[in-house]
Coordinates of C-alpha atoms in Angstrom, one line a residue:
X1 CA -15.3 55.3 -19.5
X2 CA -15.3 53.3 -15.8
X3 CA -12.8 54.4 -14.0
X4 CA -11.7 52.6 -11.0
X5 CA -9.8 54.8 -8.5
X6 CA -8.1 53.3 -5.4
X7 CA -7.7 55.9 -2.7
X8 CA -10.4 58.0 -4.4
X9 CA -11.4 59.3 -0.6
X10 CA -8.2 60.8 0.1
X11 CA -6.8 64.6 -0.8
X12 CA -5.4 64.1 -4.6
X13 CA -8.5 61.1 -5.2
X14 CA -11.3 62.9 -4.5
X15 CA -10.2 65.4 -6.7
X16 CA -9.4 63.5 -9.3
X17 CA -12.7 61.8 -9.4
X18 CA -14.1 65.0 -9.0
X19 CA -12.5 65.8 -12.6
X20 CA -14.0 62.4 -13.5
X21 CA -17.1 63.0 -13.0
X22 CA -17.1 66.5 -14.7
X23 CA -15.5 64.7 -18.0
X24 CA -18.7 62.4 -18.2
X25 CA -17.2 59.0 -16.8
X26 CA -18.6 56.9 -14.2
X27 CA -16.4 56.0 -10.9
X28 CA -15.8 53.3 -8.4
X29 CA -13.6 54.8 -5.8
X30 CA -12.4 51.9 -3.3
X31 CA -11.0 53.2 0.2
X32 CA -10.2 51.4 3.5
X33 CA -11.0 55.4 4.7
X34 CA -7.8 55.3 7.0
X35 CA -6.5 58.3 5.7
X36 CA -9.6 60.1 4.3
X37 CA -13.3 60.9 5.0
X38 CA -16.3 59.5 3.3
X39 CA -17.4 62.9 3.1
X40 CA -14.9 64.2 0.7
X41 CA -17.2 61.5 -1.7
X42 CA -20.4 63.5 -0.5
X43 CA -19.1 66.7 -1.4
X44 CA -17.9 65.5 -4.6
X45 CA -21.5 64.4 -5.3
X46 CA -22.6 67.9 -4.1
X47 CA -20.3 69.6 -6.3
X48 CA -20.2 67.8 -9.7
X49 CA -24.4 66.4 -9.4
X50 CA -23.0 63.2 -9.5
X51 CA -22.1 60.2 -7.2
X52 CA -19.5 57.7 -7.6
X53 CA -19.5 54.2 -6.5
X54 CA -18.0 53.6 -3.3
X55 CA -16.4 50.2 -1.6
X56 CA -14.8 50.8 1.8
X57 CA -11.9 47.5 1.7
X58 CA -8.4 48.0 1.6
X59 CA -6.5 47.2 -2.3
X60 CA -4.7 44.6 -0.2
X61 CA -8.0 42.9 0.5
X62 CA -8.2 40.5 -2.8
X63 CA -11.9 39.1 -2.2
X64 CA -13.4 42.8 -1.6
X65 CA -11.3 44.0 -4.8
X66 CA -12.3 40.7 -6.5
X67 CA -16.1 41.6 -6.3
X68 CA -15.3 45.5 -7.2
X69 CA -14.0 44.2 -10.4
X70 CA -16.8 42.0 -11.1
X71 CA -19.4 44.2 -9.8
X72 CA -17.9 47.5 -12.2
X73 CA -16.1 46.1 -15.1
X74 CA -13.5 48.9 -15.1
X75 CA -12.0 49.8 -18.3
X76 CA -9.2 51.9 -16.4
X77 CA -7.7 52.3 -13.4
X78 CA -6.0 55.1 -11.3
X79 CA -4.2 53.9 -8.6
X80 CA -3.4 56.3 -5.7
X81 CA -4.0 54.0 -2.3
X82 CA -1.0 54.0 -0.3
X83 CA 0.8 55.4 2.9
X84 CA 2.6 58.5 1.4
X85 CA 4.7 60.3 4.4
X86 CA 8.4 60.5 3.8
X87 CA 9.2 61.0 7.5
X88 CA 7.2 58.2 9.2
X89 CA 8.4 55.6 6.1
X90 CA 11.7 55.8 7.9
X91 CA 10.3 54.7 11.2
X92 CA 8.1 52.0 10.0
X93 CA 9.0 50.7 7.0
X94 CA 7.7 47.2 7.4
X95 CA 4.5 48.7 7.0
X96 CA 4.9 50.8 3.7
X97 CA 6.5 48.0 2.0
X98 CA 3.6 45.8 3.0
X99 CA 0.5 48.5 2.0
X100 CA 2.2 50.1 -0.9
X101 CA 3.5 46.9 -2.6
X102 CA 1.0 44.3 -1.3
X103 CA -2.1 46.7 -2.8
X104 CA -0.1 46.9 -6.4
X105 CA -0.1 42.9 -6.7
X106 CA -3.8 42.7 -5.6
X107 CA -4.4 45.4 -8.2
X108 CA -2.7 43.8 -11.2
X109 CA -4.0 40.4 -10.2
X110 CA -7.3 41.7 -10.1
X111 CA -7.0 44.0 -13.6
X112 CA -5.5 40.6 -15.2
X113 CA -8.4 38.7 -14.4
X114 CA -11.1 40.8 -14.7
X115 CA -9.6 41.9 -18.3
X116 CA -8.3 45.2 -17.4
X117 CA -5.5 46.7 -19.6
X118 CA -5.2 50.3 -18.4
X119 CA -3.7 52.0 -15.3
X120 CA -2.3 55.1 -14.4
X121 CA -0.2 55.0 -11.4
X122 CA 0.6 57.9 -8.6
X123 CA 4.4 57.9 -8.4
X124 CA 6.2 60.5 -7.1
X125 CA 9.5 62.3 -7.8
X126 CA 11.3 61.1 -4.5
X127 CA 12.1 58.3 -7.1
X128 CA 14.7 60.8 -8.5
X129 CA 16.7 60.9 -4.5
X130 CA 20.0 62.8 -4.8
X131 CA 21.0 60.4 -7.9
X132 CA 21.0 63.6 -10.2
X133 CA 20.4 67.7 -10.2
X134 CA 17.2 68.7 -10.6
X135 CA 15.4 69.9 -12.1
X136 CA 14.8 66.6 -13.3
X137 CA 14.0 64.5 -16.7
X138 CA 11.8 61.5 -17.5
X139 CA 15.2 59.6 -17.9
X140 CA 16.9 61.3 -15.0
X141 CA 18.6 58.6 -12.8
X142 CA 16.5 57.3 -10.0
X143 CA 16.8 55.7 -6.6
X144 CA 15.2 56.7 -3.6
X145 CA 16.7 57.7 -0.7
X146 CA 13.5 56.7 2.2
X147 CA 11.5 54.0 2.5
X148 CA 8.5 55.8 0.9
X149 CA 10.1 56.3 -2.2
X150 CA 11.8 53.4 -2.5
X151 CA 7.9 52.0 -2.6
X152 CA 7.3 54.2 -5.5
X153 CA 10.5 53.2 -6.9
X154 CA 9.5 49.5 -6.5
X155 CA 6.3 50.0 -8.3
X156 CA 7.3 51.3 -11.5
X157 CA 9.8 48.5 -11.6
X158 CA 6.6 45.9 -11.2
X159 CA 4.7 48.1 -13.7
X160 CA 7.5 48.4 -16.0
X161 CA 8.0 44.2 -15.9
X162 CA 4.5 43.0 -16.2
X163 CA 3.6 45.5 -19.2
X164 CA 7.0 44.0 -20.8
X165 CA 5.2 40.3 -20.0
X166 CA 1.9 41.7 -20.7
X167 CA 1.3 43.9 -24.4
X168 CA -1.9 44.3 -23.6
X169 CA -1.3 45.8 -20.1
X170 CA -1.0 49.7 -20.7
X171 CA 1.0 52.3 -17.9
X172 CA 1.2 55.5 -17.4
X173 CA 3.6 56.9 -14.4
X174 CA 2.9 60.0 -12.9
X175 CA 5.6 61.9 -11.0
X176 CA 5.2 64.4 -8.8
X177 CA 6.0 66.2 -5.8
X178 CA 3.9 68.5 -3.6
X179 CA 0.6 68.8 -4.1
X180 CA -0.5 71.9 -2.5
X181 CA -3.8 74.0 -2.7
X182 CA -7.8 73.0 -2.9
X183 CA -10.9 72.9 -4.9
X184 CA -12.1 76.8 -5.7
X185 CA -15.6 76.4 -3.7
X186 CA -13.9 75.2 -0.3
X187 CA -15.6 72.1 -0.2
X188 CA -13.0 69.5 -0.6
X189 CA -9.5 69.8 0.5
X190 CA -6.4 68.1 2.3
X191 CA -7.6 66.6 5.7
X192 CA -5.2 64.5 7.0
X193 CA -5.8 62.8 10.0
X194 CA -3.6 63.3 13.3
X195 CA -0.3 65.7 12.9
X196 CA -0.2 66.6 9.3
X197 CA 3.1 65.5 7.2
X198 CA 3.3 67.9 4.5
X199 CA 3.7 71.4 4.6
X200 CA 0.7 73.2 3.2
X201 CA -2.0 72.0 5.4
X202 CA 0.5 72.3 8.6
X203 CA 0.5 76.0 8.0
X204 CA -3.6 76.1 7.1
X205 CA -3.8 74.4 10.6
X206 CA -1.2 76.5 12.2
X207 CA -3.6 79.3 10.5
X208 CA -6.6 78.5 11.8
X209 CA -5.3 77.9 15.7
X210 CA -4.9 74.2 15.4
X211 CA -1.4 73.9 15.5
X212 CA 0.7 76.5 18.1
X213 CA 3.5 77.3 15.0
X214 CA 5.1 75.5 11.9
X215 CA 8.2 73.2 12.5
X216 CA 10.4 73.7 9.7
X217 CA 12.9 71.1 9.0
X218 CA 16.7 72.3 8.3
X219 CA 17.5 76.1 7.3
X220 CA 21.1 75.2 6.1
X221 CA 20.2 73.5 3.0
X222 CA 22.1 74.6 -0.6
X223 CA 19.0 76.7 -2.0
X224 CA 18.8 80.7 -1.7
X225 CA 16.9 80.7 1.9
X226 CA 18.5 77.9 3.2
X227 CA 14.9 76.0 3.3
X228 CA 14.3 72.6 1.4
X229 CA 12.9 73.6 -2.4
X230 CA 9.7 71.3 -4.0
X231 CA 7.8 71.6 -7.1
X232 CA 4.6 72.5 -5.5
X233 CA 1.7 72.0 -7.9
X234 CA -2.0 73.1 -7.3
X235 CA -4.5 69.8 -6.8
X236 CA -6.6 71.1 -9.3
X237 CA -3.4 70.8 -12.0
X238 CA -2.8 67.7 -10.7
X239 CA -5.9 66.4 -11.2
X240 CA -6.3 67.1 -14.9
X241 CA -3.0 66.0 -15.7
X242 CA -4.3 62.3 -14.2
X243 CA -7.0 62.8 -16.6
X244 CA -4.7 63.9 -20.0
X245 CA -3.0 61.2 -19.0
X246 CA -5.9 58.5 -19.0
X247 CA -7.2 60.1 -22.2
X248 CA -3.8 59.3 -23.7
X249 CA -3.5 55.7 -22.8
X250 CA -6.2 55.2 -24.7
X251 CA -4.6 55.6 -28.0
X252 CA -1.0 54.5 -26.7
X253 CA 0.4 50.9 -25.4
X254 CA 3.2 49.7 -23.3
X255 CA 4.8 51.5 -20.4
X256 CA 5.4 55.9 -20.1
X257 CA 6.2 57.8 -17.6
X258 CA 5.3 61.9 -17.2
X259 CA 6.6 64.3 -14.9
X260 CA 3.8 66.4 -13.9
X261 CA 4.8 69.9 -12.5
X262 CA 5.3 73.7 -12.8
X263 CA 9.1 73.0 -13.2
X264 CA 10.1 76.3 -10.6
X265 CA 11.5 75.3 -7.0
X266 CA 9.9 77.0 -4.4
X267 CA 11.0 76.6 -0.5
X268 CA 9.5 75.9 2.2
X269 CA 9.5 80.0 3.7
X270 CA 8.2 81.2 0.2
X271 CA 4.9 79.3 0.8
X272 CA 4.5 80.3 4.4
X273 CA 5.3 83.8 2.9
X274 CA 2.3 83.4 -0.1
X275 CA 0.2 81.9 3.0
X276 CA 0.4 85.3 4.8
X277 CA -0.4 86.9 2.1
X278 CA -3.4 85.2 0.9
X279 CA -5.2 85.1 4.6
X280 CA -3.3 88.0 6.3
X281 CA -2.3 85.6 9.1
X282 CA 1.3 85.6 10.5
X283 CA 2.6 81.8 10.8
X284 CA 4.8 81.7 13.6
X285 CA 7.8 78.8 12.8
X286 CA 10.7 77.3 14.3
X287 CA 13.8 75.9 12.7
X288 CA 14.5 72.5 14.2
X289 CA 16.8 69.9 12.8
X290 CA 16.8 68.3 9.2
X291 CA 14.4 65.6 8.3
X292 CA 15.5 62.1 7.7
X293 CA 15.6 61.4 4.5
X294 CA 14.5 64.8 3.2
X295 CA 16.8 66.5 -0.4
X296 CA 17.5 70.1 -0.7
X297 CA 16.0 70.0 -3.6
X298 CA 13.3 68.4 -5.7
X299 CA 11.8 69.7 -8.9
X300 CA 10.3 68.7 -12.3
X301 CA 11.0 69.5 -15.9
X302 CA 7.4 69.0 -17.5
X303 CA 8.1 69.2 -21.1
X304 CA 7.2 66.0 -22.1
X305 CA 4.2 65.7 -20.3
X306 CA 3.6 69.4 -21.8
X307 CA 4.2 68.0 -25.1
X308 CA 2.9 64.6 -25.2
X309 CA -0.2 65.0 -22.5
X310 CA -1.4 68.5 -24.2
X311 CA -1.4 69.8 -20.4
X312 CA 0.4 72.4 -18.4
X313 CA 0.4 73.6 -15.0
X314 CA -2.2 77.1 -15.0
X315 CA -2.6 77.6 -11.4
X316 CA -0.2 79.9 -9.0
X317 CA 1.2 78.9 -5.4
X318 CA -0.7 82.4 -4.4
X319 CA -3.9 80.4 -6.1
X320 CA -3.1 77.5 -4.3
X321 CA -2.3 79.1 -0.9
X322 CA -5.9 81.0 -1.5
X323 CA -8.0 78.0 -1.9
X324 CA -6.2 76.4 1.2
X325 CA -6.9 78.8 3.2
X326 CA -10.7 79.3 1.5
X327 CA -11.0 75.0 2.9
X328 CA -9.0 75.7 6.0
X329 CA -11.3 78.7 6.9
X330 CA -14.5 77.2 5.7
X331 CA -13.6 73.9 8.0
X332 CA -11.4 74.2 10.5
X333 CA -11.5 70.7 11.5
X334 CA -11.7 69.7 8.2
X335 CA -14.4 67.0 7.0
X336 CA -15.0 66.3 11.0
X337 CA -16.9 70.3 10.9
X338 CA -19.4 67.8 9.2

């Protein structure tokens, strides 16, 4: 199959088209590179034997997505491009409503006229807000409460209309929450650039004498340490389950949505706890105020995707927390060590 896969650069692309690659199918990864390194796509290459197709352009940019489509013929697409940082979407939303919405038109617009009928998408489950208890179910009430996931939020609405207007458009809606973790061989991993916005790689950098200590965001939250609880899933997990779910829209039609997690809450001072223990380096933290827009509590119930994708989570936060630190170690500045 050719497999299309905006934000392919970045930390949950590149190991996705890693997996790709490894199936058998061939990959156009397109990447304006403004989160993400071209050499995450040279490592994949190193690592799999195998090099995927690579257009630097923004999605937003319809004549540079115009010729991808002409150039590859995709028969799928996976769709990850996007700003993604809870936090800064509350400070400048213009922008994530612009990037994260403008790319999905040029996307569709593209896959309609280049004859494209198969996308998986890269939600998240800050679609879910504080509109029900976790842990939460396919048909769980959503509504966001930030500007990022009001973006995601947004998009499945789009999705959910034009496969309604389109029968031959087919959807598949991945949500999730915290990625965590790296590939086994410490090649690729999460290298965000500037001050990191989620928690794992804050603590790798804290780890490796980056960062001076770990701000953690609230204590006083309703969850047994007081720290904000996520579904934390391994990349690697995450990964595949993109895959399963490609594999299934090929025999399906119309519009589904998976959760993809481990379904247990962990907090925010069990990871630190797990990083410890996996590099037998202290993290020194601070409690400072809540985060806007931040829920005590965010977690998945996979069984459908369990059931209907044939895939499960396999991998441990102590895995995930030991391949970190095996990429952290291995490149302290991350791709820039280079």
């Amino acid at each position: 199959m050719r497999v299309l896969v905006t934000g392919g650069a970045g930390y949950i692309g590149s190991h996705t088209t890693l997996a790709l690659l490894e199936a058998g199918h061939d990959v156009l990864v397109v990447d304006d590179l403004s989160n993400s390194s071209e050499e995450s796509l040279r490592r994949v290459t190193e690592l799999t034997g195998r090099t995927p197709g690579f257009v630097k352009a923004n999605v937003r940019d319809e004549a540079a997505l115009d010729a991808a489509f002409a150039g590859f013929t995709p028969d799928a697409v996976i769709h990850f491009a996007g700003w993604k940082a809870v936090g800064e979407s509350t400070q400048i939303p213009l922008t994530y409503y612009r990037e994260n919405l403008g790319s999905t038109f040029t996307l569709l617009e593209a896959m309609a006229k280049h004859g494209c009928h198969r996308i998986v998408f890269s939600s998240s489950a800050t679609v879910y807000g504080d509109m029900s208890e976790p842990p939460f179910t396919e048909d769980a009430p959503t509504g966001a409460t930030n500007p990022y996931g009001r973006t995601k939020h947004m998009i499945e609405q789009i999705l959910q209309d034009v496969a309604a207007a389109d029968p031959s458009l087919t959807v598949g809606v991945l949500r999730y929450f915290n990625p965590i973790g790296a590939h086994e061989s410490g090649r690729i991993g999460e290298d965000p650039k500037g001050i990191p916005n989620n928690l794992l790689p804050f603590v790798a950098q804290v780890a490796a004498g980056r960062r001076e200590k770990l701000m953690i965001f609230g204590d006083d939250y309703p969850t047994p340490d007081g720290t904000g609880t996520r579904d934390y899933i391994h990349v690697v997990d995450l990964a595949a389950g993109h895959l399963a779910a490609l594999g299934k829209l090929a025999e399906a039609s119309g519009y589904h949505v998976w959760n993809l997690g481990t379904g247990n809450p962990t907090s925010v001072l069990d990871i630190v706890k797990a990083f410890e223990k996996a590099s037998g380096i202290t993290i020194p933290y601070q409690i400072v105020a809540r985060r806007p827009g931040d829920v005590a509590s965010s977690y998945a119930d996979p069984t459908k995707a369990n059931a209907e994708l044939g895939w499960s989570a396999r991998l441990t936060i102590d895995d995930a927390c030991a391949d970190a630190y095996r990429w952290q170690s291995s490149n302290p500045n991350g791709f820039a060590d280079a």
